[in-house]
mmCIF file of C-alpha atoms and ligand atoms in Angstrom:
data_model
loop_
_atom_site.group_PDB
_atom_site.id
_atom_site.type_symbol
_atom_site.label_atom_id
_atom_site.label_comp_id
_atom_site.label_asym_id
_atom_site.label_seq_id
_atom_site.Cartn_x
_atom_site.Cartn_y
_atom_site.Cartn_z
ATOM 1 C CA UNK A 197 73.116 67.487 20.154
ATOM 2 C CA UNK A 198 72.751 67.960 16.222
ATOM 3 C CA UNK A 199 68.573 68.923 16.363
ATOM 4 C CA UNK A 200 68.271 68.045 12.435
ATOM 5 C CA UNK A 201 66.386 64.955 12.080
ATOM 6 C CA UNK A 202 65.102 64.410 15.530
ATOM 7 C CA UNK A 203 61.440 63.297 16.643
ATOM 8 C CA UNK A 204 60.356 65.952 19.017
ATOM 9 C CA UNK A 205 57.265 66.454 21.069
ATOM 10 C CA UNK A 206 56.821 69.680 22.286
ATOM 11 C CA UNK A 207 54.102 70.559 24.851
ATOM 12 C CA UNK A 208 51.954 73.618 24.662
ATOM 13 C CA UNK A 209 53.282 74.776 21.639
ATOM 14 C CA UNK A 210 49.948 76.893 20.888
ATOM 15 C CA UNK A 211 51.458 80.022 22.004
ATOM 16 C CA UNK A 212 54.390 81.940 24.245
ATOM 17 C CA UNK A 213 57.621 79.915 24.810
ATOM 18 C CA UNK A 214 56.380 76.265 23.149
ATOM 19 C CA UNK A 215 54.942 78.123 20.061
ATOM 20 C CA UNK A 216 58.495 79.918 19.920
ATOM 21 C CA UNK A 217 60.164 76.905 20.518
ATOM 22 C CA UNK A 218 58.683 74.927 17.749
ATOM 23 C CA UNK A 219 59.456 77.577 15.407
ATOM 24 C CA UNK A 220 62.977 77.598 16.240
ATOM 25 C CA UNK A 221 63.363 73.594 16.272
ATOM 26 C CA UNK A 222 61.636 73.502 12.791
ATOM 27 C CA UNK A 223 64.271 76.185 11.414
ATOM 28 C CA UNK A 224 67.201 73.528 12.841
ATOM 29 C CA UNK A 225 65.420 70.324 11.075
ATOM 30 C CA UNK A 226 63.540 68.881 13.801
ATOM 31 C CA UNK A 227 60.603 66.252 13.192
ATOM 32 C CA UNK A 228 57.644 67.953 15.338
ATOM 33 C CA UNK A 229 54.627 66.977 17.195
ATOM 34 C CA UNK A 230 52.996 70.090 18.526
ATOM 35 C CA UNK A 231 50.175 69.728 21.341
ATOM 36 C CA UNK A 232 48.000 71.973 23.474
ATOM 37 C CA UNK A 233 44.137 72.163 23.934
ATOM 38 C CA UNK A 234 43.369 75.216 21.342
ATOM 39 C CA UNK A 235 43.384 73.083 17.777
ATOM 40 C CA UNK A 236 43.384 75.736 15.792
ATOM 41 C CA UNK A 237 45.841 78.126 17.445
ATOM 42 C CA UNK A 238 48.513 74.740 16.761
ATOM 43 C CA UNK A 239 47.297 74.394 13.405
ATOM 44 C CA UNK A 240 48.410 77.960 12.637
ATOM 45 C CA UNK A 241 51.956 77.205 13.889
ATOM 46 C CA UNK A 242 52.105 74.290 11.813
ATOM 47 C CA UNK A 243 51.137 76.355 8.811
ATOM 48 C CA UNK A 244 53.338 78.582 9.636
ATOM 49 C CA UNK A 245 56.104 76.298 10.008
ATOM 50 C CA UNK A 246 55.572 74.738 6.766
ATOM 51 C CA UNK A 247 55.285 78.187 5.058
ATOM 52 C CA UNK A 248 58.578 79.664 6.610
ATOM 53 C CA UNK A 249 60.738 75.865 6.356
ATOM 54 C CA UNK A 250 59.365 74.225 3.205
ATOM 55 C CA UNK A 251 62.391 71.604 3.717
ATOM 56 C CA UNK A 252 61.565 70.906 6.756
ATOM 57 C CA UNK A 253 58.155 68.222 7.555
ATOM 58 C CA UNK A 254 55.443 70.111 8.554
ATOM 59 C CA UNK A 255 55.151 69.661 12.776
ATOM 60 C CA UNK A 256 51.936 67.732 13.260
ATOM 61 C CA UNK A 257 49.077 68.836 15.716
ATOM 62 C CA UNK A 258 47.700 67.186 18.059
ATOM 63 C CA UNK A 259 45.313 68.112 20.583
ATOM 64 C CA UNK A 260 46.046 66.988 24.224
ATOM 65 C CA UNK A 261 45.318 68.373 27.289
ATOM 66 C CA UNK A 262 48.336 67.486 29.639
ATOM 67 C CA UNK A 263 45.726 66.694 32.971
ATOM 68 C CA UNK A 264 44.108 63.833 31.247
ATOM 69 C CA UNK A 265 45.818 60.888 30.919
ATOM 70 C CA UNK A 266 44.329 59.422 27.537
ATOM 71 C CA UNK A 267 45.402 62.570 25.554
ATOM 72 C CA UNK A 268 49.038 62.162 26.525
ATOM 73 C CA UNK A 269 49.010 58.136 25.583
ATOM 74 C CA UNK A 270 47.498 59.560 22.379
ATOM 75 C CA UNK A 271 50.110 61.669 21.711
ATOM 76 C CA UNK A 272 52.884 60.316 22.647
ATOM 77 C CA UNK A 273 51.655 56.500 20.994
ATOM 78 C CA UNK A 274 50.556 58.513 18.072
ATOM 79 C CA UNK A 275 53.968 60.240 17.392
ATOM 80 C CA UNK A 276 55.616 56.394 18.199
ATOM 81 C CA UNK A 277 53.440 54.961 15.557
ATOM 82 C CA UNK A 278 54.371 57.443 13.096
ATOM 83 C CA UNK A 279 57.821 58.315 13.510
ATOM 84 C CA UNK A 280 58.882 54.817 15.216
ATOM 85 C CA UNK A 281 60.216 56.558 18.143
ATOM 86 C CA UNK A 282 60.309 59.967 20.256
ATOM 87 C CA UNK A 283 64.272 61.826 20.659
ATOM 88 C CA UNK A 284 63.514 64.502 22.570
ATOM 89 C CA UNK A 285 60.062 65.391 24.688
ATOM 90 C CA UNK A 286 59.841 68.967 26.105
ATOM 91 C CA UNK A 287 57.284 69.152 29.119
ATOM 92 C CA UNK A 288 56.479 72.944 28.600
ATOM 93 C CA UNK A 289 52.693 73.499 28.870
ATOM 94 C CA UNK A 290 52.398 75.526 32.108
ATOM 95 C CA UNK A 291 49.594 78.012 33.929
ATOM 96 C CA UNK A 292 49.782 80.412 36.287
ATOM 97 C CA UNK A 293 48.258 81.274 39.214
ATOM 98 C CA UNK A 294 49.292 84.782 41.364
ATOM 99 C CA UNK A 295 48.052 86.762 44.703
ATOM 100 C CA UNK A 296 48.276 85.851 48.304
ATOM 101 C CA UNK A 297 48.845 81.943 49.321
ATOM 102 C CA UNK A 298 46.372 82.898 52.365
ATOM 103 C CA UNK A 299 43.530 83.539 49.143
ATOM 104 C CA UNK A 300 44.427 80.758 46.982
ATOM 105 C CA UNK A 301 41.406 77.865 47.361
ATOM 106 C CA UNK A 302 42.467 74.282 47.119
ATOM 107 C CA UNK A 303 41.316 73.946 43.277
ATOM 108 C CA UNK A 304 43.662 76.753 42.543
ATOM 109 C CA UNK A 305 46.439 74.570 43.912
ATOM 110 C CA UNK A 306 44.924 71.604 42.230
ATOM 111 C CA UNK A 307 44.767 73.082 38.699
ATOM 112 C CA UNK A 308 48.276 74.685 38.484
ATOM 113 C CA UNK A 309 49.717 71.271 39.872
ATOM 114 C CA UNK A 310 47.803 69.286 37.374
ATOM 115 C CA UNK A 311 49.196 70.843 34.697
ATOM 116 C CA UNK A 312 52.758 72.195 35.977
ATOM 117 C CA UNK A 313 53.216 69.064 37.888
ATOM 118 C CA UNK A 314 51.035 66.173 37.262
ATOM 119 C CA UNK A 315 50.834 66.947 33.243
ATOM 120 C CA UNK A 316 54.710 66.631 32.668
ATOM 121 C CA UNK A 317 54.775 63.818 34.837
ATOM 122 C CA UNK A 318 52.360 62.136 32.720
ATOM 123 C CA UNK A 319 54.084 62.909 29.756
ATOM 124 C CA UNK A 320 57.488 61.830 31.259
ATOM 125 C CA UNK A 321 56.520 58.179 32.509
ATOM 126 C CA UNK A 322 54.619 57.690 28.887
ATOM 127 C CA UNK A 323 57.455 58.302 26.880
ATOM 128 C CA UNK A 324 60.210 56.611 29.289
ATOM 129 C CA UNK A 325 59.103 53.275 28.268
ATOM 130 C CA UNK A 326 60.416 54.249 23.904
ATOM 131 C CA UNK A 327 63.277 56.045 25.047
ATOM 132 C CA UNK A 328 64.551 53.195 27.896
ATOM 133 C CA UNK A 329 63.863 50.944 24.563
ATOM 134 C CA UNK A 330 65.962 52.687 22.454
ATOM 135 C CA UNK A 331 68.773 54.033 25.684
ATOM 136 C CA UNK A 332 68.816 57.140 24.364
ATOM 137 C CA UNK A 333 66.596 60.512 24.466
ATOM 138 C CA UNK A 334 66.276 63.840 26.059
ATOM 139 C CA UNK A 335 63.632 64.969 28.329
ATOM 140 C CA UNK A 336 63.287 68.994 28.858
ATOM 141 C CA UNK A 337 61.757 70.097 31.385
ATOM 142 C CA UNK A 338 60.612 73.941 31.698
ATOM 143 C CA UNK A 339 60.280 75.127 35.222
ATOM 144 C CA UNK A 340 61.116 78.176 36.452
ATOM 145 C CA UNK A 341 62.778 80.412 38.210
ATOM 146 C CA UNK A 342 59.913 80.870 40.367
ATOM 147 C CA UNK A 343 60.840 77.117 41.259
ATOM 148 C CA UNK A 344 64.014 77.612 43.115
ATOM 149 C CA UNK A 345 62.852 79.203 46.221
ATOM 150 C CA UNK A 346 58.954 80.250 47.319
ATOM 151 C CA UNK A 347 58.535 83.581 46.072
ATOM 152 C CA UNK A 348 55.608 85.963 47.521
ATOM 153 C CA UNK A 349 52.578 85.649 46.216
ATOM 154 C CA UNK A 350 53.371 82.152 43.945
ATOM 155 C CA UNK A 351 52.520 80.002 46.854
ATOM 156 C CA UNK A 352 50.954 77.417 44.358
ATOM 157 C CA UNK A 353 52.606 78.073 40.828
ATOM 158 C CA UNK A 354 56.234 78.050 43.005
ATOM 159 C CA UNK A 355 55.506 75.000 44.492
ATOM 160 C CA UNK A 356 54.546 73.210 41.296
ATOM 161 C CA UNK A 357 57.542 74.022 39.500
ATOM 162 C CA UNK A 358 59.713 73.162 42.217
ATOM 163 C CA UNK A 359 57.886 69.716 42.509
ATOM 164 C CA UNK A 360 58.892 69.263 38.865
ATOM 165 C CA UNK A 361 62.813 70.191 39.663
ATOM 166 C CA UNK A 362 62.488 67.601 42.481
ATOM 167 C CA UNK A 363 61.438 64.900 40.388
ATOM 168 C CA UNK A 364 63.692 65.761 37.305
ATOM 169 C CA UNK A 365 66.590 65.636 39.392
ATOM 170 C CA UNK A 366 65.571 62.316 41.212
ATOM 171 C CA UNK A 367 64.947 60.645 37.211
ATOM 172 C CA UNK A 368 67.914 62.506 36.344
ATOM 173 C CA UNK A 369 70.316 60.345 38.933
ATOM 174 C CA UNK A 370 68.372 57.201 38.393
ATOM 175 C CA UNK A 371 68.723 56.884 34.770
ATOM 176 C CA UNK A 372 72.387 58.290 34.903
ATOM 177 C CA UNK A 373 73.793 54.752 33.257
ATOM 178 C CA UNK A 374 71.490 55.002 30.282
ATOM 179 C CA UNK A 375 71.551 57.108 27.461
ATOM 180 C CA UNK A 376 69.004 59.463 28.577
ATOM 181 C CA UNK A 377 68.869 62.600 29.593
ATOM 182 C CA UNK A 378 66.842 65.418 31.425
ATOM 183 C CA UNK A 379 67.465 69.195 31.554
ATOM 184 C CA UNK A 380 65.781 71.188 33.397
ATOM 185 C CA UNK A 381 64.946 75.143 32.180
ATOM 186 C CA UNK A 382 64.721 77.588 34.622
ATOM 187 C CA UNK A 383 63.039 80.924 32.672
ATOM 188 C CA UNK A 384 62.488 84.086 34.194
ATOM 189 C CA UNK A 385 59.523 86.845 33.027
ATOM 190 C CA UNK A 386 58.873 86.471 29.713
ATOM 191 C CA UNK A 387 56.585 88.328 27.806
ATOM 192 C CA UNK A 388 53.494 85.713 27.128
ATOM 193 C CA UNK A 389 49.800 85.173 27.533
ATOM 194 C CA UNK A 390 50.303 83.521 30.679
ATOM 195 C CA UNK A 391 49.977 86.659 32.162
ATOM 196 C CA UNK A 392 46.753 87.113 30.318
ATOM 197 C CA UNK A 393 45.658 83.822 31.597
ATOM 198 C CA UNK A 394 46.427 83.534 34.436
ATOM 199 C CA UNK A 395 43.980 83.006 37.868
ATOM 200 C CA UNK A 396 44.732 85.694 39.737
ATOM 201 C CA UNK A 397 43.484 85.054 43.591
ATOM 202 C CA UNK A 398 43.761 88.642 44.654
ATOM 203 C CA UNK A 399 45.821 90.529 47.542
ATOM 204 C CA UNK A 400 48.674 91.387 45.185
ATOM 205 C CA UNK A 401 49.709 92.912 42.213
ATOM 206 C CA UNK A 402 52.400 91.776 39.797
ATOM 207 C CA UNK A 403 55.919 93.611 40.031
ATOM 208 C CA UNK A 404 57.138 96.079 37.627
ATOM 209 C CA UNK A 405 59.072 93.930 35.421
ATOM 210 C CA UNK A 406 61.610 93.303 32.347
ATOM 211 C CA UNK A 407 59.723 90.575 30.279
ATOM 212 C CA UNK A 408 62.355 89.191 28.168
ATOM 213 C CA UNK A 409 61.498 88.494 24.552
ATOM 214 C CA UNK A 410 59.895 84.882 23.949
ATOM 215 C CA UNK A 411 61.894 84.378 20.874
ATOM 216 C CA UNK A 412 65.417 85.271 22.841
ATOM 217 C CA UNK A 413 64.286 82.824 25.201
ATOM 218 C CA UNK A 414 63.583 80.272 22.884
ATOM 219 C CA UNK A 415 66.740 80.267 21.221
ATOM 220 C CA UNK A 416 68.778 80.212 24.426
ATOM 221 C CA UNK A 417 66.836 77.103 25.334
ATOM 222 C CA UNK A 418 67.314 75.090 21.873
ATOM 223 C CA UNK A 419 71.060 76.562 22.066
ATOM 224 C CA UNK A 420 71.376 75.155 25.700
ATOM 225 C CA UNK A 421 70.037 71.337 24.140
ATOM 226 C CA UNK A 422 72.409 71.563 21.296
ATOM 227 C CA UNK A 423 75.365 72.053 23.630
ATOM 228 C CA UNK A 424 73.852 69.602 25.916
ATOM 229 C CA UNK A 425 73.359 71.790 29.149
ATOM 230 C CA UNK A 426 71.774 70.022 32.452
ATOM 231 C CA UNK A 427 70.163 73.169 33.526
ATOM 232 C CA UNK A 428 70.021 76.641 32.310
ATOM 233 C CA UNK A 429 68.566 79.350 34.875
ATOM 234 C CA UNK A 430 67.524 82.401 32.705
ATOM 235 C CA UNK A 431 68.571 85.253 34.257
ATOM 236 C CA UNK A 432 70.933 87.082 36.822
ATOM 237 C CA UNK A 433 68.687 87.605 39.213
ATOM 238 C CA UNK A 434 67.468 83.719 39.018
ATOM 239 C CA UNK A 435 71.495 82.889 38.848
ATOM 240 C CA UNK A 436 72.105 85.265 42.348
ATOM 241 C CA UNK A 437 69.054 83.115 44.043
ATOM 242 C CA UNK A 438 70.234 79.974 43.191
ATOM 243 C CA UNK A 439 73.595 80.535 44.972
ATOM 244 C CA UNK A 440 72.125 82.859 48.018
ATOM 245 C CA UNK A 441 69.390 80.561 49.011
ATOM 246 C CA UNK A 442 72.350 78.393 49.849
ATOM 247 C CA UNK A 443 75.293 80.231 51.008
ATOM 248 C CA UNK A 444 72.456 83.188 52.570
ATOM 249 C CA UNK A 445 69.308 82.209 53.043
ATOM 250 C CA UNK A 446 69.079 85.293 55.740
ATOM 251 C CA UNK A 447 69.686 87.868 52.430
ATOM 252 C CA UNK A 448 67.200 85.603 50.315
ATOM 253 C CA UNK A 449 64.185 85.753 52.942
ATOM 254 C CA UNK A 450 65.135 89.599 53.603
ATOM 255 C CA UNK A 451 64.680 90.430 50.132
ATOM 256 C CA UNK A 452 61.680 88.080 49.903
ATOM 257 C CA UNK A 453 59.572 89.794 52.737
ATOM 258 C CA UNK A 454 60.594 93.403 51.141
ATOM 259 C CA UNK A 455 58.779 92.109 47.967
ATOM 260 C CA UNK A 456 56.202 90.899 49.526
ATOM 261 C CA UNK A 457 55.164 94.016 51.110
ATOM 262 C CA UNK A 458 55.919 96.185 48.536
ATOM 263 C CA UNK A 459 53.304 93.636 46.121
ATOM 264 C CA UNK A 460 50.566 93.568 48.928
ATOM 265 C CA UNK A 461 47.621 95.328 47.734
ATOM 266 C CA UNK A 462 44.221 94.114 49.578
ATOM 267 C CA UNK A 463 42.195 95.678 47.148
ATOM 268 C CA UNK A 464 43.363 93.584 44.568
ATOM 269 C CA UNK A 465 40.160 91.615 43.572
ATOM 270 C CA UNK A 466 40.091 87.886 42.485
ATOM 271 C CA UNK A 467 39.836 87.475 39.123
ATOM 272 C CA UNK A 468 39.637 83.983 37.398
ATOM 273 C CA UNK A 469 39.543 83.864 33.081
ATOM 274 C CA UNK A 470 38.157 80.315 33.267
ATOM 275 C CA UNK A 471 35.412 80.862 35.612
ATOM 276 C CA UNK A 472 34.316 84.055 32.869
HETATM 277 N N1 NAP B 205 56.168 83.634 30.795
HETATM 278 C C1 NAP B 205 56.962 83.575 31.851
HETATM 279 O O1 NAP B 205 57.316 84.608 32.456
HETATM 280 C C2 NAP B 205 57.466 82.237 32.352
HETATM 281 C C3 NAP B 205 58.498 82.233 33.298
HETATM 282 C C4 NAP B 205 58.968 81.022 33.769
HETATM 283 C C5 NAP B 205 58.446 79.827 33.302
HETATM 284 N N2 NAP B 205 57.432 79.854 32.384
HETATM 285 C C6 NAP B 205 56.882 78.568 31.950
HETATM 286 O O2 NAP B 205 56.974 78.467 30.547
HETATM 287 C C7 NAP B 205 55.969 77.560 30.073
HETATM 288 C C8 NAP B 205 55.250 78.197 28.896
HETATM 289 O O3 NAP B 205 54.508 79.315 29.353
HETATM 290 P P1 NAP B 205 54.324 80.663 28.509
HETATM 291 O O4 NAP B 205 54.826 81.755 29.345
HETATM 292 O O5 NAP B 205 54.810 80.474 27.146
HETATM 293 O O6 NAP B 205 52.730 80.804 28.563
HETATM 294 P P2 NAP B 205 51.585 80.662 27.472
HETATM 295 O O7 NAP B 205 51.857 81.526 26.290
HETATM 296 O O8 NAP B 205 50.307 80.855 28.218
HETATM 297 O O9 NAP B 205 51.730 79.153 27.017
HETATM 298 C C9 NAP B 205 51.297 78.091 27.804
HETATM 299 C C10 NAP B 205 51.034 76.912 26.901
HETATM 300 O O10 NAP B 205 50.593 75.809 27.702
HETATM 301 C C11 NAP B 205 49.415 75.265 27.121
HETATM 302 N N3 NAP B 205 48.587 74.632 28.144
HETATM 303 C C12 NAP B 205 48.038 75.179 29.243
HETATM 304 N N4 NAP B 205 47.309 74.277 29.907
HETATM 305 C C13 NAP B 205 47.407 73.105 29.198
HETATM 306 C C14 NAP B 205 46.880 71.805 29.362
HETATM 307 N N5 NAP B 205 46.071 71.493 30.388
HETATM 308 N N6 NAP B 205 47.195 70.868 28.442
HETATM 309 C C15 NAP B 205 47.982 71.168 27.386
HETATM 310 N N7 NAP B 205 48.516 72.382 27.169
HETATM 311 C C16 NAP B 205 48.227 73.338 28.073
HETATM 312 C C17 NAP B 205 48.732 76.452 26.446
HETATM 313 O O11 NAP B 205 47.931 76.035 25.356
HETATM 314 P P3 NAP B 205 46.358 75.764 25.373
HETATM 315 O O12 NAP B 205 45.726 76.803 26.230
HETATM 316 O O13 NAP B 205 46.015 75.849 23.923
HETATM 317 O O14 NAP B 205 46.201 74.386 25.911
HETATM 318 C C18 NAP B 205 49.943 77.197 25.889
HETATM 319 O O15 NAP B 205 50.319 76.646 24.651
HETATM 320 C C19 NAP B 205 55.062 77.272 31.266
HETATM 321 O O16 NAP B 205 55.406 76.032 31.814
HETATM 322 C C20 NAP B 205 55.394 78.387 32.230
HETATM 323 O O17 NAP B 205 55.150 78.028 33.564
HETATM 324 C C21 NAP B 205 56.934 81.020 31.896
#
């Protein structure tokens, strides 16, 4: 896909892989619409943007949070009515929520599925409608890696993600004779706020880890939609579970439980940023 030119919506574009994203679309040409809830922190990017690509239209903001339903017509309708159309919508505004599944209270699973899950399902069934209209488009979804098998101590942020692969690859068959498209991202640790962000429910720590780069990741996303990819899983150790949880689901669990109690730590306290 030639990216120069195209209406694109990307989601959560306010910081970490969307703000990186953005940047990287503008530099090929695309026609942005940037959303997330923090105003001015998308405002910046679109500065930024129009400082560092002068040739290129300046991505416009638009505040929207993903849970409620009135932001996303408002988005999407808005960039419609501007542009005349959408090309390409990428569902990536995502939280986080980590520690034991035995801790994590029912409004934990709520909030990471309303905005993993129900958000980019919101934003998917709004802007179906303009792309069935003009049979062509590309939706990209960014799950996870964390979405291809439960992994200890993701209970609720693994299951939302894989709920999203679910229903990506259900849309994905049924709108196989039209001109659109989904692709679904699967990225491992990257180094973002989520981390910072994130509702931890206590019992566990988070691994020692290799956080790639956001800006690597970016490009090997917007490199994967210009050659058109279905799915790109992010690392090797995401590649190696996608084929064991298949052909060895044994090795898979084995390794699973060996994380698991090697993460366990009871005196891990809960600690939630939005209930500071
Ligand atoms: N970092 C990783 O290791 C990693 C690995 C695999 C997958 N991912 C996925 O990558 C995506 C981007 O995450 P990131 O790591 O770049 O984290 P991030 O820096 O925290 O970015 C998350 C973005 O989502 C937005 N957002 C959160 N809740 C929202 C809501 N209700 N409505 C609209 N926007 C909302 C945030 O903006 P506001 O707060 O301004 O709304 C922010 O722009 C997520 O889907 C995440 O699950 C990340």
């Amino acid at each position: 896909m030639r990216i120069s030119g195209k209406r694109v919506i990307v989601t959560g574009a306010s910081s970490g892989i969307g703000r990186a994203l953005a940047v990287s679309l503008a530099g090929r040409g695309a026609v942005l619409t940037i959303a997330a809830r923090r105003y001015d922190k998308l405002d910046e990017v679109s500065r930024e943007i129009a400082a560092q690509f002068p040739d290129t239209p300046a991505p416009v903001a638009v505040r929207c949070d993903v849970t409620i339903a009135g932001d996303v017509s408002t988005l999407i309708g808005g960039a419609v009515e501007r542009l005349g159309s959408v090309d390409m919508l990428i569902n990536n505004a995502g939280i986080s929520v980590y520690g034991e599944t035995r801790l994590t209270r029912p409004e934990d699973f709520r909030r990471v599925m309303s905005v993993n899950f129900f958000g980019a399902v919101q934003c998917m069934l709004e802007v179906l409608p303009f792309m069935r209209r003009q049979d062509s488009g590309l939706i990209v979804n960014i799950a996870s890696v964390a979405g291809l098998h439960g992994i200890p101590f993701l209970g609720a942020y693994s299951a939302s993600k894989a709920a999203l692969i679910a229903t990506s690859q259900s849309l994905r068959t049924e709108l196989a004779d039209t001109g659109i498209r989904i692709m679904i991202v699967y990225p491992g640790y990257t180094d973002t706020e989520i981390f910072e962000r994130e509702i931890m429910v206590g019992g566990g720590k988070r691994p020692p880890a290799r956080y790639a780069p956001v800006n690597e990741v970016a490009e090997a996303i917007v490199h994967a939609i210009e050659r058109g990819r279905r799915d790109l899983i992010m690392t090797r150790r995401g590649k190696l579970l996608s084929v064991l949880r298949g052909a060895a689901p044994a090795v898979v669990e084995r390794v699973m439980r060996k994380m698991a109690s090697e993460l366990r730590d009871p005196d891990e306290p809960r600690r939630d940023p939005g209930e500071s």
